[in-house]
Amino acid sequence: MEIAQIFKNNEEWIKNHLEEDPSYFEKLAEGQEPKYLYIGCSDSRVSAEAVMGAKPGEVFVHRNIANLAPNNDLNILSVVVYAVKHLKVKHIVVCGHYNCGGIKAAMQPDDMGILNPWLRNIRDVVRLHQKELESIDSEEKRYRRLVELNVQEQCLNVVKMKEVQRAILDRNLRVHGWVFDISTGRLIDLKIDFQEIAEHLGDIYKLV
Ligand code: CO
């Protein structure tokens, strides 16, 4: 897609919206009240809004390589706290996807330069689940499972945050782990049982 085409598309988009509702953009400018915080991968094939069928104003979005939520990343921490404390989202979704280049890169021990510390977060997921991953014969299946386990661990990173725990207790904020299957277009709910996980890890991470 050429740059000129992007601006043409934008004009077309404005026209279509104004035809439907002449005050569409005025209303949009008034503010946002999204119910969802979506944490996903930067992969160009996984567009949060398109996959969810969401309109502008409905989803607060954070994307990075391999949908990570590291405990010391000021960017993701700020996004989560802002979404939970100020926007008061009702749901936090961590959405991974099969065929994720970041996950694949982390599965190889290659030197990726400046990307190494970022990928190390995924390699830590491998270490935490080494037994299960090593028991999977097929590399393709192992790759898919690591995508899922990474979503689970990033959900846990989110749940470890005091602000998130407080909102879960006070106003029933929900955290979800999903995977997008690029080859079918389907969103899969991993149905992560946080209650069970919390029983095991509650003493280590409990903050509130
Ligand atoms: Co990806």
XYZ file of C-alpha atoms and ligand atoms in Angstrom:
209
model
C 0.000 0.000 0.000
C 1.392 3.376 -1.052
C 1.403 6.359 1.315
C -0.899 8.355 -0.992
C -3.409 5.514 -0.840
C -3.472 5.715 2.967
C -4.589 9.339 2.860
C -7.170 8.520 0.197
C -8.498 5.713 2.381
C -8.671 8.110 5.306
C -10.792 10.579 3.334
C -13.093 7.758 2.283
C -13.352 6.568 5.902
C -14.278 10.062 7.132
C -16.904 10.378 4.384
C -18.471 7.014 5.216
C -18.710 7.807 8.911
C -20.161 11.284 8.362
C -22.779 9.893 5.991
C -23.940 7.573 8.724
C -23.682 10.081 11.577
C -22.728 13.728 10.901
C -21.538 14.161 14.504
C -19.542 10.904 14.629
C -16.149 12.532 15.142
C -17.454 15.187 17.523
C -18.793 12.418 19.743
C -15.536 10.473 19.406
C -13.590 13.533 20.543
C -15.604 13.794 23.753
C -13.741 10.959 25.437
C -13.314 7.221 25.741
C -14.928 4.632 27.977
C -13.533 1.337 26.730
C -14.608 -1.811 28.560
C -11.564 -3.745 27.386
C -7.817 -3.495 27.696
C -6.261 -5.631 24.971
C -2.603 -6.656 25.243
C -1.531 -8.295 22.000
C 1.337 -8.887 19.599
C 2.551 -6.206 17.179
C 2.278 -8.724 14.327
C 0.687 -6.957 11.336
C -1.695 -9.862 10.773
C -3.284 -9.621 14.204
C -5.307 -6.425 14.301
C -7.044 -6.195 17.672
C -10.091 -4.267 16.474
C -10.574 -6.334 13.322
C -10.306 -9.643 15.158
C -12.760 -8.529 17.862
C -15.098 -6.620 15.577
C -14.568 -3.571 17.772
C -15.134 0.075 16.878
C -13.007 3.097 17.856
C -13.574 3.826 21.549
C -14.291 0.234 22.542
C -10.835 -1.215 23.195
C -7.754 0.274 24.856
C -4.872 -1.398 23.040
C -1.272 -2.189 23.876
C 0.813 -4.204 21.441
C 4.407 -5.350 21.571
C 6.501 -8.244 20.297
C 4.923 -11.487 21.554
C 2.322 -9.777 23.793
C 4.519 -9.566 26.874
C 3.751 -7.928 30.219
C 7.158 -7.908 31.962
C 7.144 -6.835 35.598
C 9.729 -4.130 34.971
C 8.470 -2.686 31.684
C 7.287 0.836 32.445
C 5.294 0.937 29.226
C 3.026 -2.035 29.921
C 2.781 -1.177 33.627
C 1.605 2.341 32.783
C -0.911 1.032 30.265
C -2.383 -1.448 32.748
C -2.573 1.009 35.636
C -4.105 3.722 33.455
C -6.651 1.284 32.006
C -7.582 -0.170 35.399
C -7.483 2.870 37.669
C -8.551 5.659 35.338
C -10.480 4.129 32.445
C -11.849 1.445 34.765
C -11.953 -1.251 32.101
C -14.005 -4.304 33.001
C -11.811 -6.839 31.230
C -8.109 -7.269 30.522
C -7.317 -9.555 27.617
C -3.871 -10.945 26.874
C -4.071 -12.256 23.325
C -1.289 -14.320 21.782
C -1.326 -15.843 18.327
C -0.073 -19.004 16.670
C 2.728 -18.469 14.116
C 4.175 -15.735 16.362
C 7.648 -14.696 15.169
C 8.660 -13.524 18.648
C 7.816 -16.893 20.184
C 9.617 -18.705 17.370
C 12.728 -16.539 17.827
C 12.722 -17.258 21.575
C 12.663 -20.993 20.866
C 16.068 -20.747 19.161
C 19.112 -19.944 21.287
C 20.399 -17.478 18.632
C 21.860 -14.102 19.520
C 19.253 -11.502 18.538
C 21.187 -8.443 19.687
C 19.111 -5.760 21.343
C 16.104 -8.124 21.223
C 17.785 -10.563 23.639
C 16.485 -9.089 26.919
C 12.967 -8.913 25.518
C 13.042 -12.503 24.249
C 14.485 -13.633 27.573
C 11.015 -13.053 29.048
C 9.730 -15.788 26.733
C 12.753 -17.997 27.410
C 11.822 -17.720 31.104
C 8.391 -19.095 30.188
C 10.177 -22.010 28.496
C 12.197 -22.632 31.650
C 9.110 -22.498 33.882
C 7.335 -25.060 31.705
C 10.350 -26.988 30.483
C 9.005 -30.389 31.545
C 5.732 -30.031 29.734
C 7.324 -28.544 26.615
C 10.000 -31.240 26.433
C 7.315 -33.923 26.617
C 5.805 -32.690 23.338
C 7.341 -34.575 20.388
C 6.346 -32.355 17.505
C 8.134 -29.027 17.186
C 5.020 -27.449 15.680
C 2.890 -28.531 18.652
C 5.569 -27.341 21.085
C 5.561 -23.976 19.334
C 1.766 -23.724 19.628
C 1.858 -24.750 23.286
C 4.505 -22.144 24.059
C 2.238 -19.496 22.517
C -0.477 -20.579 24.985
C 1.831 -20.848 28.001
C 3.249 -17.425 27.237
C -0.269 -15.968 27.300
C -0.851 -17.668 30.650
C 2.380 -16.303 32.146
C 1.703 -12.785 30.874
C -1.790 -12.957 32.408
C -0.089 -13.866 35.679
C 2.255 -10.901 35.350
C -0.823 -8.707 35.008
C -2.561 -10.344 37.970
C 0.549 -9.866 40.126
C -0.030 -6.103 39.971
C -1.552 -4.594 43.091
C -3.903 -2.312 41.115
C -5.266 -5.297 39.200
C -5.782 -7.398 42.328
C -7.568 -4.515 43.993
C -9.907 -4.073 41.003
C -10.602 -7.833 40.867
C -11.710 -7.700 44.508
C -13.497 -4.347 44.446
C -15.322 -4.394 41.130
C -14.901 -7.849 39.647
C -12.341 -6.920 36.961
C -11.775 -10.007 34.809
C -8.531 -11.160 33.164
C -8.664 -13.391 30.085
C -6.074 -15.340 28.114
C -6.854 -15.752 24.435
C -5.052 -17.021 21.355
C -5.765 -15.927 17.796
C -5.354 -18.670 15.197
C -4.174 -16.888 12.054
C -4.785 -19.942 9.861
C -8.515 -20.009 10.658
C -9.210 -16.462 11.892
C -10.610 -17.877 15.123
C -10.210 -16.403 18.607
C -9.711 -19.102 21.236
C -10.415 -18.546 24.934
C -7.789 -20.520 26.868
C -10.136 -20.455 29.885
C -7.226 -20.006 32.274
C -8.291 -20.953 35.795
C -6.856 -18.080 37.812
C -8.581 -19.310 40.945
C -6.585 -22.515 40.842
C -3.356 -20.713 39.989
C -3.966 -18.177 42.771
C -4.308 -20.985 45.304
C -0.819 -22.172 44.417
C 0.846 -18.805 44.066
C -1.216 -16.679 46.411
C 1.348 -16.738 49.182
C 4.148 -15.641 46.877
C 2.443 -12.816 44.985
C -0.443 -11.746 47.172
C -0.305 -7.971 47.631
C -3.753 -6.885 48.735
Co 3.546 -12.362 17.365
